[in-house]
Tab-separated table of C-alpha atoms and ligand atoms in Angstrom:
chain	number	residue	atom	x	y	z
A	156	MET	CA	13.317	32.686	-7.031
A	157	ASN	CA	13.034	31.044	-3.642
A	158	LEU	CA	10.817	27.985	-3.594
A	159	SER	CA	9.155	26.142	-0.740
A	160	ILE	CA	11.850	24.745	1.555
A	161	LYS	CA	9.509	22.065	2.863
A	162	MET	CA	8.396	20.806	-0.543
A	163	SER	CA	11.866	20.978	-2.101
A	164	ASP	CA	12.823	18.261	0.343
A	165	ILE	CA	10.136	15.848	-0.929
A	166	LYS	CA	11.400	12.909	-2.992
A	167	PRO	CA	9.493	11.733	-6.076
A	168	SER	CA	7.720	8.360	-5.805
A	169	SER	CA	10.152	5.772	-7.179
A	170	THR	CA	7.427	3.110	-7.448
A	171	LEU	CA	5.480	5.339	-9.816
A	172	ALA	CA	8.669	6.285	-11.709
A	173	ILE	CA	9.777	2.659	-12.196
A	174	THR	CA	6.258	1.600	-13.170
A	175	ALA	CA	6.045	4.426	-15.724
A	176	LYS	CA	9.480	3.523	-17.123
A	177	ALA	CA	8.518	-0.146	-17.501
A	178	LYS	CA	5.240	0.803	-19.232
A	179	GLN	CA	7.143	3.108	-21.596
A	180	MET	CA	9.706	0.392	-22.421
A	181	LYS	CA	6.821	-1.947	-23.203
A	182	ALA	CA	5.189	0.662	-25.437
A	183	ASP	CA	8.544	1.023	-27.217
A	184	GLY	CA	8.371	-2.651	-28.138
A	185	ILE	CA	10.787	-4.004	-25.495
A	186	ASP	CA	9.843	-7.412	-24.116
A	187	ILE	CA	9.865	-6.253	-20.516
A	188	VAL	CA	8.609	-8.033	-17.419
A	189	GLY	CA	7.449	-5.472	-14.876
A	190	PHE	CA	7.496	-6.738	-11.287
A	191	GLY	CA	7.404	-3.101	-10.218
A	192	ALA	CA	3.834	-1.937	-10.195
A	193	GLY	CA	1.617	-2.406	-7.197
A	194	GLU	CA	-1.260	-2.481	-9.635
A	195	PRO	CA	-3.555	-5.458	-10.392
A	196	ASP	CA	-3.354	-6.493	-14.039
A	197	PHE	CA	-7.064	-7.420	-14.255
A	198	ASP	CA	-9.556	-5.237	-16.043
A	199	THR	CA	-11.974	-3.392	-13.759
A	200	PRO	CA	-15.012	-5.713	-13.379
A	201	GLU	CA	-17.784	-5.216	-15.918
A	202	HIS	CA	-20.561	-4.134	-13.516
A	203	ILE	CA	-18.305	-1.408	-12.132
A	204	LYS	CA	-17.446	-0.057	-15.572
A	205	GLN	CA	-21.138	-0.181	-16.484
A	206	ALA	CA	-22.010	1.962	-13.445
A	207	ALA	CA	-19.596	4.608	-14.713
A	208	ILE	CA	-21.057	4.443	-18.224
A	209	ASP	CA	-24.554	4.804	-16.759
A	210	ALA	CA	-23.373	7.797	-14.713
A	211	ILE	CA	-22.076	9.533	-17.806
A	212	GLU	CA	-25.159	8.735	-19.859
A	213	SER	CA	-27.536	9.932	-17.174
A	214	GLY	CA	-25.662	13.218	-16.827
A	215	PHE	CA	-24.091	12.490	-13.462
A	216	THR	CA	-21.170	14.653	-14.481
A	217	LYS	CA	-21.304	17.651	-12.141
A	218	TYR	CA	-19.828	18.666	-8.801
A	219	THR	CA	-20.863	16.521	-5.858
A	220	PRO	CA	-20.469	17.320	-2.144
A	221	ALA	CA	-16.725	17.773	-1.515
A	222	THR	CA	-16.418	14.682	0.676
A	223	GLY	CA	-18.388	12.427	-1.679
A	224	ILE	CA	-22.013	11.528	-2.402
A	225	LEU	CA	-24.139	10.378	0.511
A	226	GLU	CA	-25.005	7.123	-1.258
A	227	LEU	CA	-21.337	6.158	-1.457
A	228	LYS	CA	-20.638	7.192	2.134
A	229	LYS	CA	-23.593	5.090	3.264
A	230	ALA	CA	-22.284	2.163	1.238
A	231	ILE	CA	-18.869	2.569	2.899
A	232	CYS	CA	-20.564	2.557	6.344
A	233	ASN	CA	-22.427	-0.618	5.350
A	234	LYS	CA	-19.150	-2.146	4.194
A	235	LEU	CA	-17.459	-1.277	7.492
A	236	LYS	CA	-20.348	-2.969	9.293
A	237	ARG	CA	-20.525	-5.960	6.927
A	238	ASP	CA	-16.789	-6.690	6.694
A	239	ASN	CA	-15.360	-5.273	9.911
A	240	GLY	CA	-18.257	-5.156	12.376
A	241	LEU	CA	-17.753	-1.402	12.859
A	242	THR	CA	-20.350	1.340	13.235
A	243	TYR	CA	-19.638	4.592	11.418
A	244	GLU	CA	-21.918	7.435	10.333
A	245	PRO	CA	-21.655	8.910	6.810
A	246	SER	CA	-20.438	12.174	8.404
A	247	GLN	CA	-17.321	10.304	9.513
A	248	ILE	CA	-16.418	9.236	5.972
A	249	VAL	CA	-14.335	11.364	3.624
A	250	VAL	CA	-14.048	10.091	0.059
A	251	SER	CA	-10.929	11.310	-1.717
A	252	ASN	CA	-8.822	10.920	-4.856
A	253	GLY	CA	-7.335	7.595	-3.833
A	254	ALA	CA	-6.130	6.312	-0.484
A	255	LYS	CA	-2.966	8.308	-1.079
A	256	HIS	CA	-5.003	11.490	-0.885
A	257	SER	CA	-6.853	10.199	2.201
A	258	LEU	CA	-3.526	9.600	3.929
A	259	THR	CA	-2.203	13.046	3.031
A	260	ASN	CA	-5.433	14.596	4.319
A	261	THR	CA	-5.103	12.614	7.537
A	262	PHE	CA	-1.576	13.783	8.334
A	263	MET	CA	-2.511	17.370	7.502
A	264	ALA	CA	-5.552	17.180	9.749
A	265	ILE	CA	-3.833	15.758	12.840
A	266	LEU	CA	-0.250	17.027	12.863
A	267	ARG	CA	1.275	20.158	14.303
A	268	PRO	CA	4.814	21.231	13.347
A	269	GLY	CA	7.344	18.924	14.976
A	270	ASP	CA	4.875	16.164	15.831
A	271	GLU	CA	6.404	12.721	15.376
A	272	VAL	CA	4.747	9.847	13.537
A	273	MET	CA	6.051	6.326	14.137
A	274	ILE	CA	6.382	4.401	10.904
A	275	PRO	CA	7.373	0.738	11.127
A	276	ALA	CA	9.975	-0.198	8.487
A	277	PRO	CA	9.804	-1.666	5.939
A	278	PHE	CA	7.108	0.839	4.941
A	279	TRP	CA	5.346	1.952	1.802
A	280	LEU	CA	7.615	4.695	0.539
A	281	SER	CA	5.049	7.515	0.524
A	282	TYR	CA	4.375	7.581	4.288
A	283	PRO	CA	7.479	9.507	5.422
A	284	GLN	CA	7.121	11.992	2.577
A	285	MET	CA	3.469	12.575	3.447
A	286	VAL	CA	4.333	13.179	7.096
A	287	LYS	CA	6.982	15.710	6.078
A	288	MET	CA	4.509	17.487	3.772
A	289	ALA	CA	2.273	17.919	6.818
A	290	ASP	CA	5.116	19.428	8.931
A	291	GLY	CA	5.543	16.235	10.935
A	292	ILE	CA	8.658	14.205	11.618
A	293	PRO	CA	8.692	10.575	10.481
A	294	VAL	CA	10.265	8.331	13.113
A	295	ILE	CA	11.243	5.036	11.545
A	296	VAL	CA	11.037	1.943	13.738
A	297	LYS	CA	12.907	-0.834	12.016
A	298	ALA	CA	11.443	-4.318	12.239
A	299	SER	CA	13.645	-7.381	11.922
A	300	LYS	CA	13.434	-10.125	9.354
A	301	GLU	CA	13.525	-12.599	12.260
A	302	ASN	CA	10.204	-11.162	13.433
A	303	ASP	CA	8.758	-11.394	9.901
A	304	TYR	CA	9.392	-7.676	9.357
A	305	LYS	CA	6.790	-6.762	11.977
A	306	VAL	CA	7.538	-4.318	14.786
A	307	THR	CA	7.228	-5.301	18.418
A	308	VAL	CA	5.901	-3.123	21.210
A	309	ASP	CA	9.381	-3.147	22.796
A	310	GLN	CA	10.772	-1.572	19.632
A	311	LEU	CA	8.005	1.029	19.679
A	312	GLU	CA	8.546	1.769	23.371
A	313	ALA	CA	12.224	2.426	22.646
A	314	LYS	CA	11.349	5.177	20.155
A	315	VAL	CA	8.332	6.851	21.720
A	316	THR	CA	8.885	10.442	22.907
A	317	THR	CA	6.758	13.249	24.288
A	318	LYS	CA	6.409	14.469	20.690
A	319	THR	CA	5.018	11.209	19.340
A	320	LYS	CA	1.571	11.957	17.968
A	321	ALA	CA	0.631	8.943	15.895
A	322	ILE	CA	1.584	5.484	14.746
A	323	LEU	CA	1.015	4.059	11.315
A	324	ILE	CA	-0.027	0.446	10.813
A	325	ASN	CA	-0.299	-1.164	7.396
A	326	SER	CA	-1.548	-4.740	7.562
A	327	PRO	CA	-1.447	-6.545	5.147
A	328	SER	CA	1.779	-4.728	4.372
A	329	ASN	CA	3.288	-3.179	1.317
A	330	PRO	CA	6.135	-4.150	0.698
A	331	THR	CA	6.349	-7.345	2.796
A	332	GLY	CA	2.914	-8.962	2.483
A	333	MET	CA	3.064	-9.595	6.242
A	334	VAL	CA	-0.115	-9.640	8.304
A	335	TYR	CA	-0.189	-8.708	11.989
A	336	SER	CA	-1.909	-11.271	14.203
A	337	LYS	CA	-4.776	-10.403	16.522
A	338	GLU	CA	-2.428	-10.508	19.521
A	339	GLU	CA	0.149	-8.268	17.840
A	340	LEU	CA	-2.488	-5.728	16.841
A	341	SER	CA	-3.996	-5.810	20.283
A	342	SER	CA	-0.655	-5.015	21.928
A	343	ILE	CA	-0.008	-2.173	19.461
A	344	ALA	CA	-3.484	-0.795	20.208
A	345	GLU	CA	-2.694	-0.975	23.926
A	346	PHE	CA	0.598	0.850	23.307
A	347	ALA	CA	-1.232	3.610	21.388
A	348	VAL	CA	-3.807	4.038	24.142
A	349	LYS	CA	-1.109	4.092	26.846
A	350	HIS	CA	0.794	6.891	25.070
A	351	ASP	CA	-2.350	8.655	23.831
A	352	LEU	CA	-1.470	8.332	20.150
A	353	PHE	CA	-3.529	8.439	16.989
A	354	ILE	CA	-3.450	5.281	14.909
A	355	ILE	CA	-3.492	5.511	11.152
A	356	SER	CA	-4.561	2.104	9.940
A	357	ASP	CA	-3.934	1.642	6.232
A	358	GLU	CA	-6.151	-1.312	5.301
A	359	ILE	CA	-5.992	-0.990	1.527
A	360	TYR	CA	-4.877	-4.636	1.120
A	361	GLU	CA	-7.640	-5.892	3.413
A	362	LYS	CA	-9.168	-8.181	0.773
A	363	LEU	CA	-5.891	-9.630	-0.402
A	364	LEU	CA	-5.264	-12.317	2.188
A	365	TYR	CA	-4.173	-15.912	1.564
A	366	ASP	CA	-4.209	-19.267	3.318
A	367	GLY	CA	-7.765	-18.574	4.509
A	368	LYS	CA	-6.617	-15.690	6.731
A	369	GLU	CA	-9.208	-13.104	7.798
A	370	HIS	CA	-8.627	-9.402	8.031
A	371	ILE	CA	-8.510	-7.839	11.480
A	372	SER	CA	-8.845	-4.095	11.780
A	373	ILE	CA	-7.070	-2.548	14.750
A	374	THR	CA	-10.350	-0.742	15.442
A	375	SER	CA	-11.844	-4.046	16.566
A	376	PHE	CA	-10.285	-3.552	20.024
A	377	GLY	CA	-12.960	-1.240	21.363
A	378	ASP	CA	-13.990	2.385	21.696
A	379	GLU	CA	-10.701	3.635	23.160
A	380	VAL	CA	-9.062	2.509	19.927
A	381	ILE	CA	-11.821	3.612	17.552
A	382	LYS	CA	-11.796	7.161	18.887
A	383	ARG	CA	-8.097	7.572	18.039
A	384	THR	CA	-7.995	5.648	14.752
A	385	ILE	CA	-8.303	6.805	11.177
A	386	ILE	CA	-8.995	3.880	8.866
A	387	ILE	CA	-7.694	4.275	5.335
A	388	ASN	CA	-9.044	2.150	2.525
A	389	GLY	CA	-9.996	2.375	-1.137
A	390	VAL	CA	-11.017	0.522	-4.267
A	391	SER	CA	-7.685	0.524	-6.152
A	392	LYS	CA	-6.366	-2.865	-5.107
A	393	SER	CA	-9.458	-4.942	-4.227
A	394	TYR	CA	-11.437	-4.056	-7.343
A	395	SER	CA	-8.589	-3.373	-9.753
A	396	MET	CA	-9.481	0.321	-9.978
A	397	THR	CA	-6.102	2.049	-9.609
A	398	GLY	CA	-6.776	4.643	-12.285
A	399	TRP	CA	-10.219	5.619	-11.025
A	400	ARG	CA	-8.713	7.299	-7.958
A	401	ILE	CA	-11.186	6.637	-5.168
A	402	GLY	CA	-10.072	6.086	-1.589
A	403	TYR	CA	-11.593	6.969	1.732
A	404	ALA	CA	-10.947	7.660	5.381
A	405	ALA	CA	-13.227	6.627	8.249
A	406	ALA	CA	-12.359	8.870	11.157
A	407	PRO	CA	-13.585	10.421	14.393
A	408	LEU	CA	-16.054	13.166	13.418
A	409	GLU	CA	-13.810	16.076	14.414
A	410	ILE	CA	-11.007	14.823	12.161
A	411	ALA	CA	-13.363	13.987	9.272
A	412	LYS	CA	-14.672	17.571	9.434
A	413	ILE	CA	-11.176	19.068	9.137
A	414	MET	CA	-10.363	16.764	6.251
A	415	GLY	CA	-13.604	17.704	4.501
A	416	ASN	CA	-12.962	21.416	4.963
A	417	MET	CA	-9.462	21.073	3.554
A	418	GLN	CA	-10.673	19.050	0.621
A	419	SER	CA	-13.428	21.568	-0.140
A	420	HIS	CA	-10.686	24.089	-0.932
A	421	ALA	CA	-7.917	21.872	-2.236
A	422	SER	CA	-9.617	19.518	-4.669
A	423	SER	CA	-13.438	19.624	-4.233
A	424	ASN	CA	-15.169	16.286	-4.774
A	425	PRO	CA	-13.399	13.222	-6.142
A	426	ASN	CA	-14.488	12.477	-9.710
A	427	ALA	CA	-18.291	12.092	-9.774
A	428	ILE	CA	-18.284	9.243	-12.301
A	429	ALA	CA	-15.619	7.330	-10.385
A	430	GLN	CA	-17.710	7.714	-7.229
A	431	LYS	CA	-20.603	5.924	-8.956
A	432	ALA	CA	-18.194	3.201	-10.053
A	433	ALA	CA	-16.854	2.887	-6.488
A	434	LEU	CA	-20.442	2.637	-5.244
A	435	ALA	CA	-21.037	-0.307	-7.601
A	436	ALA	CA	-17.773	-1.865	-6.389
A	437	ILE	CA	-18.465	-1.531	-2.668
A	438	ALA	CA	-22.231	-2.124	-2.631
A	439	GLY	CA	-22.455	-4.494	-5.598
A	440	PRO	CA	-21.700	-8.206	-5.972
A	441	GLN	CA	-18.384	-9.155	-4.343
A	442	GLU	CA	-17.613	-12.303	-6.378
A	443	CYS	CA	-15.075	-10.426	-8.503
A	444	VAL	CA	-12.869	-9.900	-5.437
A	445	GLY	CA	-12.719	-13.625	-4.716
A	446	GLN	CA	-12.070	-14.426	-8.371
A	447	MET	CA	-9.037	-12.137	-8.489
A	448	LEU	CA	-7.854	-13.487	-5.147
A	449	VAL	CA	-7.725	-17.032	-6.525
A	450	HIS	CA	-5.266	-15.836	-9.167
A	451	PHE	CA	-3.203	-13.820	-6.705
A	452	GLU	CA	-2.902	-16.777	-4.350
A	453	ASP	CA	-1.904	-19.091	-7.178
A	454	ARG	CA	0.744	-16.577	-8.283
A	455	ARG	CA	1.955	-16.144	-4.705
A	456	ASN	CA	2.392	-19.907	-4.405
A	457	TYR	CA	4.284	-20.069	-7.682
A	458	MET	CA	6.539	-17.131	-6.766
A	459	VAL	CA	7.350	-18.587	-3.369
A	460	GLU	CA	8.125	-21.998	-4.799
A	461	ARG	CA	10.384	-20.650	-7.543
A	462	LEU	CA	12.145	-18.016	-5.460
A	463	SER	CA	12.935	-20.443	-2.659
A	464	LYS	CA	15.151	-22.322	-5.144
A	465	VAL	CA	17.155	-19.274	-6.226
A	466	LYS	CA	20.592	-19.108	-4.635
A	467	ASP	CA	21.749	-16.339	-2.296
A	468	ILE	CA	18.384	-14.651	-1.769
A	469	SER	CA	15.904	-15.038	1.072
A	470	PHE	CA	12.428	-13.854	1.959
A	471	VAL	CA	9.574	-14.436	4.366
A	472	ARG	CA	6.548	-16.098	2.773
A	473	PRO	CA	3.916	-13.370	2.309
A	474	SER	CA	0.346	-14.005	3.409
A	475	GLY	CA	-1.282	-10.860	2.050
A	476	ALA	CA	-1.087	-8.057	-0.557
A	477	PHE	CA	0.757	-8.964	-3.785
A	478	TYR	CA	4.429	-8.471	-3.051
A	479	VAL	CA	7.462	-10.554	-2.158
A	480	PHE	CA	10.117	-8.644	-0.242
A	481	ILE	CA	13.509	-10.168	-0.986
A	482	ASP	CA	16.770	-9.874	0.934
A	483	ILE	CA	19.576	-9.610	-1.641
A	484	SER	CA	22.318	-8.593	0.813
A	485	LYS	CA	24.404	-11.678	-0.057
A	486	LEU	CA	24.585	-10.552	-3.682
A	487	LEU	CA	25.629	-6.985	-3.000
A	488	GLY	CA	29.286	-6.037	-3.307
A	489	LYS	CA	29.637	-8.625	-6.107
A	490	THR	CA	29.679	-8.035	-9.860
A	491	TYR	CA	27.531	-8.973	-12.839
A	492	LYS	CA	29.382	-8.934	-16.178
A	493	ASP	CA	31.989	-6.679	-14.554
A	494	GLN	CA	29.368	-4.254	-13.292
A	495	PRO	CA	29.540	-3.730	-9.521
A	496	LEU	CA	26.277	-4.329	-7.646
A	497	SER	CA	26.877	-1.958	-4.770
A	498	ASP	CA	23.292	-1.675	-3.576
A	499	ALA	CA	19.740	-2.724	-4.472
A	500	LYS	CA	19.329	0.308	-6.719
A	501	GLU	CA	22.297	-0.751	-8.860
A	502	PHE	CA	21.063	-4.342	-8.803
A	503	ALA	CA	17.679	-3.180	-10.143
A	504	ARG	CA	19.277	-0.912	-12.745
A	505	VAL	CA	21.566	-3.599	-14.180
A	506	LEU	CA	18.756	-6.178	-14.093
A	507	LEU	CA	16.494	-3.842	-16.051
A	508	GLU	CA	19.142	-2.961	-18.602
A	509	ASP	CA	20.482	-6.440	-19.164
A	510	LYS	CA	17.430	-8.629	-18.669
A	511	SER	CA	14.496	-6.227	-19.156
A	512	VAL	CA	13.071	-7.106	-15.755
A	513	ALA	CA	11.789	-4.262	-13.549
A	514	VAL	CA	11.861	-4.668	-9.754
A	515	ILE	CA	11.664	-2.088	-6.974
A	516	PRO	CA	14.858	-1.414	-5.000
A	517	CYS	CA	13.768	-0.801	-1.436
A	518	ALA	CA	16.026	1.903	0.042
A	519	ASP	CA	12.970	4.178	-0.112
A	520	PHE	CA	11.050	1.522	1.862
A	521	GLY	CA	13.677	1.578	4.614
A	522	PHE	CA	15.700	-1.499	3.528
A	523	ALA	CA	18.548	-0.671	1.117
A	524	ASP	CA	19.548	-4.314	0.658
A	525	HIS	CA	16.121	-5.600	-0.362
A	526	ILE	CA	14.048	-5.578	-3.534
A	527	ARG	CA	10.286	-5.907	-3.963
A	528	LEU	CA	8.603	-7.997	-6.618
A	529	SER	CA	4.917	-7.482	-7.300
A	530	TYR	CA	2.991	-10.499	-8.545
A	531	ALA	CA	0.080	-8.449	-9.821
A	532	ILE	CA	1.063	-9.576	-13.325
A	533	SER	CA	0.088	-12.655	-15.352
A	534	LYS	CA	1.537	-16.033	-14.428
A	535	GLU	CA	3.083	-16.279	-17.857
A	536	ASN	CA	4.960	-13.036	-17.256
A	537	ILE	CA	5.897	-14.102	-13.746
A	538	LYS	CA	7.424	-17.275	-15.166
A	539	LYS	CA	9.312	-15.383	-17.840
A	540	GLY	CA	10.524	-12.782	-15.331
A	541	LEU	CA	11.653	-15.355	-12.783
A	542	ASP	CA	13.543	-17.313	-15.458
A	543	ARG	CA	15.432	-14.142	-16.301
A	544	LEU	CA	15.982	-13.168	-12.667
A	545	GLU	CA	17.387	-16.610	-11.937
A	546	GLU	CA	19.762	-16.434	-14.915
A	547	PHE	CA	20.848	-13.000	-13.744
A	548	ILE	CA	21.525	-14.119	-10.192
A	549	ASN	CA	23.311	-17.261	-11.333
A	550	ALA	CA	25.675	-15.069	-13.332
A	551	ILE	CA	26.612	-12.852	-10.363
B	148	PMP	N1	-1.462	2.480	0.855
B	148	PMP	C1	-0.642	1.518	0.407
B	148	PMP	C2	0.034	0.641	1.403
B	148	PMP	C3	-0.419	1.339	-0.964
B	148	PMP	O1	0.397	0.382	-1.392
B	148	PMP	C4	-1.075	2.192	-1.866
B	148	PMP	C5	-0.803	1.970	-3.338
B	148	PMP	N2	-0.665	3.014	-4.100
B	148	PMP	C6	-1.914	3.187	-1.354
B	148	PMP	C7	-2.081	3.305	0.003
B	148	PMP	C8	-2.642	4.179	-2.209
B	148	PMP	O2	-3.533	3.629	-3.093
B	148	PMP	P1	-4.502	4.536	-3.966
B	148	PMP	O3	-4.053	5.940	-3.837
B	148	PMP	O4	-4.391	4.007	-5.347
B	148	PMP	O5	-5.876	4.327	-3.403
B	149	LIG	N1	1.212	1.488	-4.029
B	149	LIG	C1	1.656	0.941	-5.267
B	149	LIG	C2	3.096	0.487	-5.141
B	149	LIG	O1	3.648	0.502	-4.073
B	149	LIG	C3	1.419	1.857	-6.435
B	149	LIG	C4	2.439	2.923	-6.696
B	149	LIG	C5	2.384	3.999	-5.654
B	149	LIG	O2	1.365	4.668	-5.560
B	149	LIG	O3	3.378	4.099	-4.938
B	149	LIG	O4	3.652	0.070	-6.125
């Protein structure tokens, strides 16, 4: 039987596959250290879990409006005001099954066949696949390590065409942990306005910023920017709620309407109980976010200190999210116990097999000679994993 040509071309998510493999190895009794998952190791905070329990016990277990309950949308508007100084109406908010779903909805709502979407590399691996699923063409704009893996407007100008429809910005970034400065964001916003592009601003790591940095949303540069921007956010990373699957988009009304219509047929409402939990997360006490951040920053500092002493690797110190993006190009083409390390994928495979350490090879993130380590795991495990990684690299 013939199957969908478009969908047959879609690659599976290697981050999810590696994370699942590491979890399975652990369940099988292997003493594995998983630097793979972009998933906080903390339990979901108590008051959030309690809100879900209360929802179940009070019978809040039925369909809700397809784009989410009004209470939650209002809370998201309040959050956008409180944290970002932005004014949105509940009708502009679409709550979905995770930010991943919000992003897929966004591309489907704005793209026509053949429209190009500029994606700065390194990028989170799902973006190009999502664009392809929505009949668009991902146009990768490669940033340089010298510019802290951030794209410049000159690089964007070199790739813009009459078919360019949108640009994606993810700050703080997965996989680099880099954060665009106010000036950099402002010039990208200016570029988008000049070429009449949509901006998809993935702000899911907004709360995970170190060294006292504050989050800047690209929407802060005025109405011309707001009217062409779709903000993507969610509760997975900030509140350690990856499995609850709640994300949202804040968009111009026309786009929010299309997304809501699509969702009303494709998935209906996101889980009602999880919406109540997300409401407690967004509208409730925020101390839990700061408490987790203290641990992430401490782990970041430890990672940076240890990794800077490992031979033949290099990286740019991350100031957000929970990843270190490591250049291993000097180690490639060499061997480990007679096994050739031809690329980052082989490096990750041999490391996993020989040392039981899972890392993400980054060809799918646009950099085939880099790996990503997540420090969303306990410090004890980080220490153990880095000891093993160091032994591994010393033996190459
Ligand atoms: N954007 C980025 C940059 C991410 O790293 C993730 C992590 N999965 C997501 C979006 C989606 O998060 P979720 O679907 O769990 O809300
Ligand atoms: N975003 C996380 C990561 O990059 C979770 C896995 C995924 O959804 O890709 O590891």
